[in-house]
DNA sequence: GCTCCATTGAC
DNA sequence: TCAATGGAG
């Protein structure tokens, strides 16, 4: 084959890109293409924050490709139609891509693979996004895992080893350059100034991802176990949006961590690196679950929770709005929701706190929280978002037992003892003494009584228990 | 079928 | 202490 199409989706990098190497094995000339087709992702088209990231990550990828003499082609519309058109225009003999695991994407890609093969084209997919593909791991009984610890234990034996595919220094483009839209034509950037603070916080793209991984592996991971749960600290990797868009892949992360370990065995690095890789394991587990239980983005994994007595939309609309805007009167909740709105991210510890508050204290369905996160997080990822929300709501895999209701005041005191995080995101409270800072009503009257609503949640759970 | 372990907590 | 549950053995 003379020419191959490399179809980029959420693998926006040249390093450790197996589809790229599949294509280069088959063909001399390469046509890298990105097709904007959000309607093909059903209910889960990228949200506003994700689109901001995608724009900049695509710009970075286009730059890297141009440097190697092989410009990125940008199209919009029906993916299959555009791939066929591109193959016709260029005489390409095949299409290569890296797999996605969302139900809508799997259905689309399966259909496209069949259609391209019927056209007489080669069509092949590869794995760039996961250490272990969802179908590689089963319990002794042959079922998918639903509990993390045994899943991750089984995963150890299947972790990839060996070298990663190198980045080609140069690529050969199509004989005739195909038509391409300018990136701006996709209109991915928000029209309002909402994302104004994002560029100071993030550098989307493969270069930014590599810098983050280096900094983390050299320095931050040393204290990861001790500091990861404190939202005021800059003690996490910050890799989640990069991993979502494939600016970097989990194999690159794993190999870098293994190198860090090899460089200084005997230090405290072993335990803390394992702890971090365990979090990468949660990402793998989330994809395992989404693949095997594709209805979970909207439905509880365990059927009996379908009968859970959530409040009704007309009753909770005002409380939901207060939660979204960071006006609940519970400081740690409001701080987290403001961090999310301003930066497109929220510390994982705080995600659990605000999610517990929404589902248990406000008794609002977890799906509402999942939708809000979907639109506001730069790292919005269907697998991770679904697992996180169902975990907190108590209806999903490896869930916290429902009777474990987070107390946001205790959580705040424990994980932000100096009130540093609270003062950062609620500057109007900066002058308060720390002990008062954590308390509901410090800034505005709390919309609910914590003790009362905790009991209401426990009662609601008791009603469906054993159903 | 049984025991044991683990499970980002609160009272 | 409370308490539910999956998974391993």
Tab-separated table of C-alpha atoms (C1' of nucleotides) in Angstrom:
chain	number	residue	atom	x	y	z
A	1	UNK	CA	0.000	0.000	0.000
A	2	UNK	CA	1.328	3.405	-0.962
A	3	UNK	CA	-0.710	5.635	1.344
A	4	UNK	CA	-2.399	5.061	4.725
A	5	UNK	CA	-4.811	7.172	6.713
A	6	UNK	CA	-4.066	7.576	10.417
A	7	UNK	CA	-7.334	8.490	12.124
A	8	UNK	CA	-6.646	10.446	15.325
A	9	UNK	CA	-9.338	10.571	18.008
A	10	UNK	CA	-8.140	10.630	21.606
A	11	UNK	CA	-4.557	9.557	21.023
A	12	UNK	CA	-3.174	12.992	20.207
A	13	UNK	CA	0.504	12.114	20.275
A	14	UNK	CA	3.231	10.582	18.127
A	15	UNK	CA	5.119	8.794	20.923
A	16	UNK	CA	3.928	5.305	21.875
A	17	UNK	CA	1.269	5.389	19.192
A	18	UNK	CA	0.704	1.821	17.934
A	19	UNK	CA	-1.710	2.809	15.157
A	20	UNK	CA	0.950	5.088	13.710
A	21	UNK	CA	3.369	2.165	13.520
A	22	UNK	CA	0.723	-0.159	12.053
A	23	UNK	CA	0.209	2.418	9.315
A	24	UNK	CA	3.943	2.899	8.718
A	25	UNK	CA	4.471	-0.842	8.402
A	26	UNK	CA	1.910	-0.954	5.610
A	27	UNK	CA	2.466	2.277	3.729
A	28	UNK	CA	5.054	4.889	2.867
A	29	UNK	CA	2.847	7.919	2.776
A	30	UNK	CA	0.753	8.946	5.750
A	31	UNK	CA	-2.374	11.083	5.964
A	32	UNK	CA	-3.067	12.025	9.581
A	33	UNK	CA	-6.666	13.158	10.022
A	34	UNK	CA	-8.894	14.374	12.828
A	35	UNK	CA	-12.654	14.388	12.198
A	36	UNK	CA	-14.881	16.469	14.485
A	37	UNK	CA	-18.115	14.531	14.886
A	38	UNK	CA	-19.467	15.124	18.396
A	39	UNK	CA	-22.965	13.834	17.578
A	40	UNK	CA	-21.471	10.358	17.140
A	41	UNK	CA	-20.756	10.224	20.862
A	42	UNK	CA	-24.457	10.310	21.725
A	43	UNK	CA	-25.272	11.882	25.066
A	44	UNK	CA	-21.589	12.178	25.828
A	45	UNK	CA	-20.255	14.616	23.267
A	46	UNK	CA	-17.306	16.521	24.748
A	47	UNK	CA	-18.371	19.217	27.219
A	48	UNK	CA	-17.207	22.811	27.214
A	49	UNK	CA	-14.025	22.290	29.238
A	50	UNK	CA	-13.071	19.235	27.198
A	51	UNK	CA	-13.480	21.163	23.959
A	52	UNK	CA	-11.119	23.829	25.224
A	53	UNK	CA	-8.523	21.144	25.903
A	54	UNK	CA	-9.135	19.391	22.603
A	55	UNK	CA	-8.544	22.616	20.659
A	56	UNK	CA	-5.132	23.162	22.220
A	57	UNK	CA	-4.108	19.536	22.110
A	58	UNK	CA	-4.958	19.390	18.400
A	59	UNK	CA	-2.932	22.545	17.823
A	60	UNK	CA	0.047	20.884	19.504
A	61	UNK	CA	-0.356	17.689	17.475
A	62	UNK	CA	-0.692	19.655	14.239
A	63	UNK	CA	2.566	21.431	15.074
A	64	UNK	CA	4.414	18.174	15.742
A	65	UNK	CA	3.146	16.674	12.491
A	66	UNK	CA	4.006	19.780	10.477
A	67	UNK	CA	7.551	19.675	11.886
A	68	UNK	CA	7.861	16.176	10.439
A	69	UNK	CA	6.592	17.275	7.063
A	70	UNK	CA	3.163	15.670	7.327
A	71	UNK	CA	0.411	18.190	8.100
A	72	UNK	CA	-2.710	17.211	10.050
A	73	UNK	CA	-5.908	17.124	7.996
A	74	UNK	CA	-8.934	18.472	9.867
A	75	UNK	CA	-12.446	17.557	8.808
A	76	UNK	CA	-15.943	17.802	10.246
A	77	UNK	CA	-19.026	15.626	9.802
A	78	UNK	CA	-19.830	11.931	9.543
A	79	UNK	CA	-16.659	9.975	10.301
A	80	UNK	CA	-17.245	7.138	7.846
A	81	UNK	CA	-18.211	9.514	5.041
A	82	UNK	CA	-15.103	11.643	5.625
A	83	UNK	CA	-12.779	8.635	5.791
A	84	UNK	CA	-14.228	7.296	2.541
A	85	UNK	CA	-13.947	10.683	0.887
A	86	UNK	CA	-10.361	11.054	2.036
A	87	UNK	CA	-9.448	7.570	0.803
A	88	UNK	CA	-11.012	8.343	-2.579
A	89	UNK	CA	-9.253	11.707	-2.874
A	90	UNK	CA	-5.834	10.311	-2.023
A	91	UNK	CA	-5.944	6.721	-3.184
A	92	UNK	CA	-5.158	5.537	0.360
A	93	UNK	CA	-5.332	1.778	0.826
A	94	UNK	CA	-6.130	1.592	4.523
A	95	UNK	CA	-7.226	3.334	7.706
A	96	UNK	CA	-5.561	2.816	11.094
A	97	UNK	CA	-6.619	4.035	14.517
A	98	UNK	CA	-6.346	3.468	18.260
A	99	UNK	CA	-9.328	2.062	20.117
A	100	UNK	CA	-11.866	3.836	22.326
A	101	UNK	CA	-14.005	2.041	24.910
A	102	UNK	CA	-17.198	4.092	25.273
A	103	UNK	CA	-20.300	2.172	24.124
A	104	UNK	CA	-21.196	4.677	21.384
A	105	UNK	CA	-17.611	4.767	20.108
A	106	UNK	CA	-17.344	0.968	20.038
A	107	UNK	CA	-20.578	0.712	18.028
A	108	UNK	CA	-19.455	3.382	15.574
A	109	UNK	CA	-15.942	2.027	15.123
A	110	UNK	CA	-17.195	-1.525	14.582
A	111	UNK	CA	-19.557	-0.290	11.886
A	112	UNK	CA	-16.814	1.783	10.253
A	113	UNK	CA	-14.334	-1.083	10.271
A	114	UNK	CA	-16.839	-3.346	8.485
A	115	UNK	CA	-17.796	-0.670	5.975
A	116	UNK	CA	-14.197	0.172	5.084
A	117	UNK	CA	-13.366	-3.494	4.593
A	118	UNK	CA	-16.383	-3.865	2.314
A	119	UNK	CA	-14.904	-0.999	0.310
A	120	UNK	CA	-11.791	-3.105	-0.113
A	121	UNK	CA	-9.711	-0.967	2.259
A	122	UNK	CA	-7.602	-2.244	5.079
A	123	UNK	CA	-8.937	-1.225	8.511
A	124	UNK	CA	-7.061	-1.969	11.716
A	125	UNK	CA	-7.225	-0.722	15.294
A	126	UNK	CA	-4.704	-0.864	18.113
A	127	UNK	CA	-4.444	-0.149	21.829
A	128	UNK	CA	-2.910	3.152	22.855
A	129	UNK	CA	-5.106	4.061	25.798
A	130	UNK	CA	-4.833	1.261	28.355
A	131	UNK	CA	-2.234	-0.931	30.035
A	132	UNK	CA	-4.616	-3.864	29.854
A	133	UNK	CA	-7.624	-4.130	27.590
A	134	UNK	CA	-10.976	-4.733	29.286
A	135	UNK	CA	-11.420	-8.260	27.954
A	136	UNK	CA	-7.988	-9.436	29.086
A	137	UNK	CA	-8.962	-9.863	32.743
A	138	UNK	CA	-11.626	-12.149	34.247
A	139	UNK	CA	-12.292	-13.546	37.706
A	140	UNK	CA	-11.744	-17.215	38.409
A	141	UNK	CA	-15.420	-17.710	37.613
A	142	UNK	CA	-15.073	-16.061	34.209
A	143	UNK	CA	-16.918	-12.845	35.097
A	144	UNK	CA	-15.642	-9.289	34.916
A	145	UNK	CA	-14.286	-7.972	38.214
A	146	UNK	CA	-16.464	-5.646	40.250
A	147	UNK	CA	-14.050	-5.009	43.095
A	148	UNK	CA	-10.855	-3.080	42.600
A	149	UNK	CA	-8.348	-4.838	44.858
A	150	UNK	CA	-8.615	-8.328	43.306
A	151	UNK	CA	-8.798	-6.711	39.847
A	152	UNK	CA	-5.532	-4.867	40.350
A	153	UNK	CA	-3.908	-7.931	41.870
A	154	UNK	CA	-4.817	-9.953	38.781
A	155	UNK	CA	-3.648	-7.087	36.570
A	156	UNK	CA	-0.063	-7.188	37.890
A	157	UNK	CA	0.729	-10.296	35.862
A	158	UNK	CA	-0.496	-8.673	32.635
A	159	UNK	CA	1.185	-5.272	32.825
A	160	UNK	CA	3.073	-4.472	29.620
A	161	UNK	CA	6.852	-4.625	29.608
A	162	UNK	CA	9.514	-3.780	27.085
A	163	UNK	CA	10.270	-0.851	24.856
A	164	UNK	CA	7.862	1.715	23.522
A	165	UNK	CA	7.666	2.534	19.843
A	166	UNK	CA	9.862	5.574	19.094
A	167	UNK	CA	8.680	8.822	17.547
A	168	UNK	CA	9.533	8.877	13.828
A	169	UNK	CA	11.837	11.761	12.974
A	170	UNK	CA	10.174	12.366	9.617
A	171	UNK	CA	7.010	11.290	7.866
A	172	UNK	CA	6.098	11.236	4.196
A	173	UNK	CA	2.891	13.111	3.382
A	174	UNK	CA	0.289	12.440	0.714
A	175	UNK	CA	1.408	13.123	-2.851
A	176	UNK	CA	-1.315	15.781	-3.160
A	177	UNK	CA	-2.164	17.589	0.077
A	178	UNK	CA	-5.822	16.881	0.929
A	179	UNK	CA	-8.161	19.713	1.821
A	180	UNK	CA	-8.280	20.633	5.487
A	181	UNK	CA	-10.354	22.949	7.623
A	182	UNK	CA	-8.518	25.416	9.829
A	183	UNK	CA	-8.665	24.331	13.479
A	184	UNK	CA	-10.661	27.466	14.331
A	185	UNK	CA	-13.478	26.259	12.061
A	186	UNK	CA	-14.339	23.585	14.633
A	187	UNK	CA	-15.290	26.359	17.109
A	188	UNK	CA	-14.079	24.414	20.111
A	189	UNK	CA	-13.185	27.405	22.271
A	190	UNK	CA	-15.887	28.868	24.537
A	191	UNK	CA	-17.404	32.155	23.434
A	192	UNK	CA	-17.558	33.550	26.954
A	193	UNK	CA	-14.442	34.344	28.994
A	194	UNK	CA	-15.132	31.430	31.328
A	195	UNK	CA	-11.928	29.583	30.464
A	196	UNK	CA	-9.732	32.658	30.983
A	197	UNK	CA	-7.775	31.033	33.820
A	198	UNK	CA	-7.206	27.710	32.048
A	199	UNK	CA	-4.033	28.620	30.091
A	200	UNK	CA	-2.233	29.587	33.301
A	201	UNK	CA	-3.017	26.219	34.784
A	202	UNK	CA	-2.667	23.842	31.838
A	203	UNK	CA	-0.514	23.131	28.834
A	204	UNK	CA	-2.518	20.671	26.705
A	205	UNK	CA	-0.632	18.486	24.271
A	206	UNK	CA	2.170	15.946	24.318
A	207	UNK	CA	4.864	18.447	25.326
A	208	UNK	CA	2.937	19.642	28.349
A	209	UNK	CA	2.179	16.061	29.320
A	210	UNK	CA	5.838	15.042	29.168
A	211	UNK	CA	6.856	17.995	31.324
A	212	UNK	CA	4.240	17.116	33.898
A	213	UNK	CA	5.270	13.481	34.004
A	214	UNK	CA	8.962	14.433	34.377
A	215	UNK	CA	8.273	16.828	37.211
A	216	UNK	CA	6.101	14.271	38.934
A	217	UNK	CA	8.553	11.389	38.537
A	218	UNK	CA	11.553	13.422	39.640
A	219	UNK	CA	10.077	15.149	42.611
A	220	UNK	CA	6.380	15.118	43.453
A	221	UNK	CA	5.915	11.340	43.603
A	222	UNK	CA	8.346	11.165	46.542
A	223	UNK	CA	5.686	12.662	48.797
A	224	UNK	CA	2.670	11.361	46.920
A	225	UNK	CA	1.330	9.036	49.604
A	226	UNK	CA	1.627	11.587	52.365
A	227	UNK	CA	0.301	14.613	50.494
A	228	UNK	CA	-2.028	13.341	47.774
A	229	UNK	CA	-5.179	13.752	49.834
A	230	UNK	CA	-4.583	17.386	50.746
A	231	UNK	CA	-6.278	19.604	48.197
A	232	UNK	CA	-4.196	22.677	49.077
A	233	UNK	CA	-1.009	20.883	48.045
A	234	UNK	CA	0.300	20.513	44.530
A	235	UNK	CA	0.940	16.835	45.193
A	236	UNK	CA	-0.860	14.972	42.428
A	237	UNK	CA	0.335	14.199	38.926
A	238	UNK	CA	-2.167	16.381	37.085
A	239	UNK	CA	-2.020	13.880	34.233
A	240	UNK	CA	-5.731	13.011	34.030
A	241	UNK	CA	-6.719	15.344	31.161
A	242	UNK	CA	-3.549	14.425	29.266
A	243	UNK	CA	-4.398	10.743	29.658
A	244	UNK	CA	-7.987	11.336	28.564
A	245	UNK	CA	-6.984	12.924	25.276
A	246	UNK	CA	-3.994	10.678	24.784
A	247	UNK	CA	-1.454	13.516	24.989
A	248	UNK	CA	0.393	10.793	26.831
A	249	UNK	CA	-0.366	7.096	27.314
A	250	UNK	CA	-0.431	4.959	30.446
A	251	UNK	CA	2.445	2.820	29.165
A	252	UNK	CA	4.648	5.909	29.055
A	253	UNK	CA	3.603	6.694	32.623
A	254	UNK	CA	4.291	3.145	33.800
A	255	UNK	CA	7.725	2.993	32.144
A	256	UNK	CA	8.729	6.377	33.591
A	257	UNK	CA	7.707	5.246	37.069
A	258	UNK	CA	9.676	2.031	36.679
A	259	UNK	CA	12.721	4.065	35.661
A	260	UNK	CA	12.291	6.288	38.690
A	261	UNK	CA	12.272	3.174	40.855
A	262	UNK	CA	15.329	1.689	39.174
A	263	UNK	CA	17.254	4.925	39.706
A	264	UNK	CA	16.988	4.779	43.464
A	265	UNK	CA	15.825	1.582	44.991
A	266	UNK	CA	15.842	1.565	48.736
A	267	UNK	CA	14.431	5.037	49.133
A	268	UNK	CA	10.851	5.648	50.103
A	269	UNK	CA	10.049	5.802	46.432
A	270	UNK	CA	8.871	2.224	46.141
A	271	UNK	CA	5.781	2.483	48.293
A	272	UNK	CA	4.738	5.877	47.033
A	273	UNK	CA	5.260	4.932	43.373
A	274	UNK	CA	3.143	1.824	43.878
A	275	UNK	CA	0.497	4.020	45.418
A	276	UNK	CA	0.453	6.257	42.356
A	277	UNK	CA	0.372	3.298	39.955
A	278	UNK	CA	-2.589	2.010	41.929
A	279	UNK	CA	-4.440	5.190	40.915
A	280	UNK	CA	-3.518	4.485	37.294
A	281	UNK	CA	-5.022	1.068	38.083
A	282	UNK	CA	-8.326	2.696	39.057
A	283	UNK	CA	-8.399	4.286	35.596
A	284	UNK	CA	-7.870	0.846	34.047
A	285	UNK	CA	-10.572	-0.629	36.289
A	286	UNK	CA	-13.009	2.106	35.248
A	287	UNK	CA	-12.530	1.182	31.588
A	288	UNK	CA	-12.936	-2.509	32.428
A	289	UNK	CA	-16.280	-1.723	34.076
A	290	UNK	CA	-17.557	0.566	31.317
A	291	UNK	CA	-16.737	-2.041	28.697
A	292	UNK	CA	-18.475	-4.887	30.530
A	293	UNK	CA	-21.367	-2.823	31.915
A	294	UNK	CA	-22.078	-0.311	29.145
A	295	UNK	CA	-25.324	1.000	30.649
A	296	UNK	CA	-23.657	2.306	33.806
A	297	UNK	CA	-23.164	5.913	32.614
A	298	UNK	CA	-26.898	6.393	33.203
A	299	UNK	CA	-28.027	3.392	35.255
A	300	UNK	CA	-26.821	1.998	38.575
A	301	UNK	CA	-24.694	-1.135	38.312
A	302	UNK	CA	-26.861	-2.822	40.911
A	303	UNK	CA	-30.505	-2.996	39.869
A	304	UNK	CA	-31.998	-2.536	43.281
A	305	UNK	CA	-30.817	1.089	43.272
A	306	UNK	CA	-33.227	1.815	40.438
A	307	UNK	CA	-35.846	2.079	43.203
A	308	UNK	CA	-33.803	4.522	45.298
A	309	UNK	CA	-36.040	7.398	46.517
A	310	UNK	CA	-34.142	10.325	45.033
A	311	UNK	CA	-35.850	13.710	45.244
A	312	UNK	CA	-37.713	14.937	42.148
A	313	UNK	CA	-36.280	17.582	39.776
A	314	UNK	CA	-38.842	20.241	40.667
A	315	UNK	CA	-37.996	19.783	44.352
A	316	UNK	CA	-34.237	19.820	43.997
A	317	UNK	CA	-33.699	22.358	41.175
A	318	UNK	CA	-32.738	25.213	43.516
A	319	UNK	CA	-30.396	23.040	45.599
A	320	UNK	CA	-28.736	21.664	42.478
A	321	UNK	CA	-28.115	25.205	41.226
A	322	UNK	CA	-26.646	26.189	44.603
A	323	UNK	CA	-24.307	23.187	44.471
A	324	UNK	CA	-23.229	23.947	40.901
A	325	UNK	CA	-22.436	27.565	41.712
A	326	UNK	CA	-20.697	26.897	45.012
A	327	UNK	CA	-23.398	28.480	47.165
A	328	UNK	CA	-24.375	25.680	49.525
A	329	UNK	CA	-23.021	27.348	52.658
A	330	UNK	CA	-20.783	24.336	53.372
A	331	UNK	CA	-17.295	25.804	52.855
A	332	UNK	CA	-15.405	22.753	51.566
A	333	UNK	CA	-18.203	22.028	49.084
A	334	UNK	CA	-18.351	25.605	47.832
A	335	UNK	CA	-14.565	25.823	47.572
A	336	UNK	CA	-14.426	22.671	45.453
A	337	UNK	CA	-17.204	23.763	43.119
A	338	UNK	CA	-15.467	27.093	42.584
A	339	UNK	CA	-12.137	25.429	41.889
A	340	UNK	CA	-13.904	23.333	39.267
A	341	UNK	CA	-15.529	26.292	37.572
A	342	UNK	CA	-12.381	28.398	37.558
A	343	UNK	CA	-9.726	25.861	36.610
A	344	UNK	CA	-11.561	22.952	34.978
A	345	UNK	CA	-10.296	20.577	37.644
A	346	UNK	CA	-11.137	19.568	41.190
A	347	UNK	CA	-8.899	17.683	43.579
A	348	UNK	CA	-10.024	14.055	43.881
A	349	UNK	CA	-10.539	14.225	47.638
A	350	UNK	CA	-12.852	17.205	47.156
A	351	UNK	CA	-14.675	15.446	44.306
A	352	UNK	CA	-15.657	12.732	46.775
A	353	UNK	CA	-16.796	15.315	49.319
A	354	UNK	CA	-18.961	17.357	46.921
A	355	UNK	CA	-20.355	14.173	45.372
A	356	UNK	CA	-21.279	12.763	48.748
A	357	UNK	CA	-22.935	16.050	49.652
A	358	UNK	CA	-24.985	16.088	46.437
A	359	UNK	CA	-26.133	12.476	46.576
A	360	UNK	CA	-26.507	11.937	50.310
A	361	UNK	CA	-27.155	15.267	51.966
A	362	UNK	CA	-29.130	16.761	49.090
A	363	UNK	CA	-30.529	13.393	47.912
A	364	UNK	CA	-30.095	14.497	44.293
A	365	UNK	CA	-29.502	11.699	41.729
A	366	UNK	CA	-25.828	11.068	41.018
A	367	UNK	CA	-26.542	11.410	37.295
A	368	UNK	CA	-27.057	15.164	37.795
A	369	UNK	CA	-23.622	15.469	39.343
A	370	UNK	CA	-22.082	13.350	36.602
A	371	UNK	CA	-23.583	15.623	33.934
A	372	UNK	CA	-22.245	18.785	35.604
A	373	UNK	CA	-18.777	17.300	35.942
A	374	UNK	CA	-18.962	16.190	32.327
A	375	UNK	CA	-19.388	19.747	31.132
A	376	UNK	CA	-16.974	21.482	33.490
A	377	UNK	CA	-13.999	19.130	33.946
A	378	UNK	CA	-11.091	19.266	31.524
A	379	UNK	CA	-10.459	15.613	32.402
A	380	UNK	CA	-14.090	14.521	31.899
A	381	UNK	CA	-13.879	10.843	30.992
A	382	UNK	CA	-16.939	8.635	30.728
A	383	UNK	CA	-15.334	5.614	32.391
A	384	UNK	CA	-13.749	7.512	35.278
A	385	UNK	CA	-16.703	9.843	35.807
A	386	UNK	CA	-19.180	6.954	35.910
A	387	UNK	CA	-17.126	4.912	38.344
A	388	UNK	CA	-16.545	7.896	40.615
A	389	UNK	CA	-20.178	8.914	40.846
A	390	UNK	CA	-21.546	5.412	41.307
A	391	UNK	CA	-18.891	4.734	43.908
A	392	UNK	CA	-19.923	7.768	45.907
A	393	UNK	CA	-23.636	7.153	45.495
A	394	UNK	CA	-23.068	3.634	46.792
A	395	UNK	CA	-24.749	1.959	43.824
A	396	UNK	CA	-21.687	0.988	41.785
A	397	UNK	CA	-18.624	-1.216	41.702
A	398	UNK	CA	-16.592	-1.494	44.886
A	399	UNK	CA	-18.828	1.162	46.332
A	400	UNK	CA	-18.496	2.627	49.752
A	401	UNK	CA	-21.245	1.030	51.841
A	402	UNK	CA	-24.173	3.379	51.668
A	403	UNK	CA	-24.258	4.021	55.384
A	404	UNK	CA	-20.836	5.647	55.079
A	405	UNK	CA	-21.915	9.229	54.578
A	406	UNK	CA	-19.001	11.641	54.353
A	407	UNK	CA	-19.168	14.399	56.925
A	408	UNK	CA	-17.895	17.409	54.967
A	409	UNK	CA	-16.810	19.267	58.112
A	410	UNK	CA	-14.686	16.385	59.381
A	411	UNK	CA	-13.253	15.841	55.907
A	412	UNK	CA	-12.407	19.536	55.662
A	413	UNK	CA	-10.700	19.568	59.069
A	414	UNK	CA	-8.785	16.398	58.308
A	415	UNK	CA	-7.541	17.156	54.807
A	416	UNK	CA	-7.270	20.951	54.880
A	417	UNK	CA	-6.241	21.467	58.516
A	418	UNK	CA	-4.833	24.968	58.015
A	419	UNK	CA	-7.774	26.048	55.866
A	420	UNK	CA	-5.405	26.955	53.064
A	421	UNK	CA	-7.597	25.466	50.335
A	422	UNK	CA	-10.710	27.082	51.791
A	423	UNK	CA	-9.087	30.523	51.922
A	424	UNK	CA	-7.832	30.168	48.356
A	425	UNK	CA	-11.282	29.534	46.886
A	426	UNK	CA	-13.416	31.447	49.392
A	427	UNK	CA	-11.376	34.632	49.801
A	428	UNK	CA	-14.288	36.352	51.526
A	429	UNK	CA	-13.637	34.019	54.480
A	430	UNK	CA	-9.887	34.622	54.621
A	431	UNK	CA	-10.005	36.563	57.866
A	432	UNK	CA	-11.944	33.951	59.845
A	433	UNK	CA	-10.072	31.866	62.424
A	434	UNK	CA	-9.339	28.401	61.067
A	435	UNK	CA	-11.650	26.513	63.429
A	436	UNK	CA	-14.652	28.550	62.247
A	437	UNK	CA	-13.603	28.389	58.611
A	438	UNK	CA	-14.653	24.757	58.234
A	439	UNK	CA	-18.105	25.197	59.724
A	440	UNK	CA	-21.360	25.336	57.748
A	441	UNK	CA	-22.710	28.864	57.686
A	442	UNK	CA	-19.283	30.489	57.916
A	443	UNK	CA	-19.965	32.324	54.695
A	444	UNK	CA	-23.716	31.943	54.102
A	445	UNK	CA	-26.448	29.873	55.770
A	446	UNK	CA	-26.116	26.216	54.812
A	447	UNK	CA	-28.924	24.995	52.541
A	448	UNK	CA	-29.352	21.826	54.624
A	449	UNK	CA	-28.655	20.536	58.117
A	450	UNK	CA	-25.896	17.933	57.867
A	451	UNK	CA	-27.033	15.656	60.687
A	452	UNK	CA	-30.667	15.701	59.618
A	453	UNK	CA	-29.928	14.960	55.969
A	454	UNK	CA	-27.437	12.257	56.880
A	455	UNK	CA	-30.227	10.458	58.729
A	456	UNK	CA	-32.585	10.994	55.779
A	457	UNK	CA	-30.043	9.320	53.464
A	458	UNK	CA	-29.631	6.366	55.817
A	459	UNK	CA	-33.415	5.969	56.012
A	460	UNK	CA	-33.704	6.090	52.210
A	461	UNK	CA	-31.096	3.366	51.935
A	462	UNK	CA	-32.847	1.225	54.539
A	463	UNK	CA	-35.985	1.359	52.392
A	464	UNK	CA	-34.330	-0.260	49.362
A	465	UNK	CA	-32.012	-2.570	51.263
A	466	UNK	CA	-32.557	-6.183	50.299
A	467	UNK	CA	-34.919	-5.198	47.490
B	1	DG	C1'	-20.945	-23.436	51.311
B	2	DC	C1'	-17.844	-21.466	54.525
B	3	DT	C1'	-14.181	-18.273	56.302
B	4	DC	C1'	-11.389	-14.507	55.655
B	5	DC	C1'	-10.009	-10.137	53.785
B	6	DA	C1'	-10.736	-5.624	52.263
B	7	DT	C1'	-13.479	-1.500	51.783
B	8	DT	C1'	-10.868	6.723	50.182
B	9	DG	C1'	-15.780	6.635	57.334
B	10	DA	C1'	-18.493	8.212	61.241
B	11	DC	C1'	-20.600	7.824	65.644
C	1	DT	C1'	-18.557	-0.830	67.094
C	2	DC	C1'	-21.506	-0.448	62.789
C	3	DA	C1'	-22.354	-2.908	58.389
C	4	DA	C1'	-22.709	-4.876	53.029
C	5	DT	C1'	-20.524	-7.245	49.621
C	6	DG	C1'	-17.300	-9.359	46.097
C	7	DG	C1'	-13.746	-12.272	45.564
C	8	DA	C1'	-10.119	-15.714	46.912
C	9	DG	C1'	-9.130	-19.945	48.928
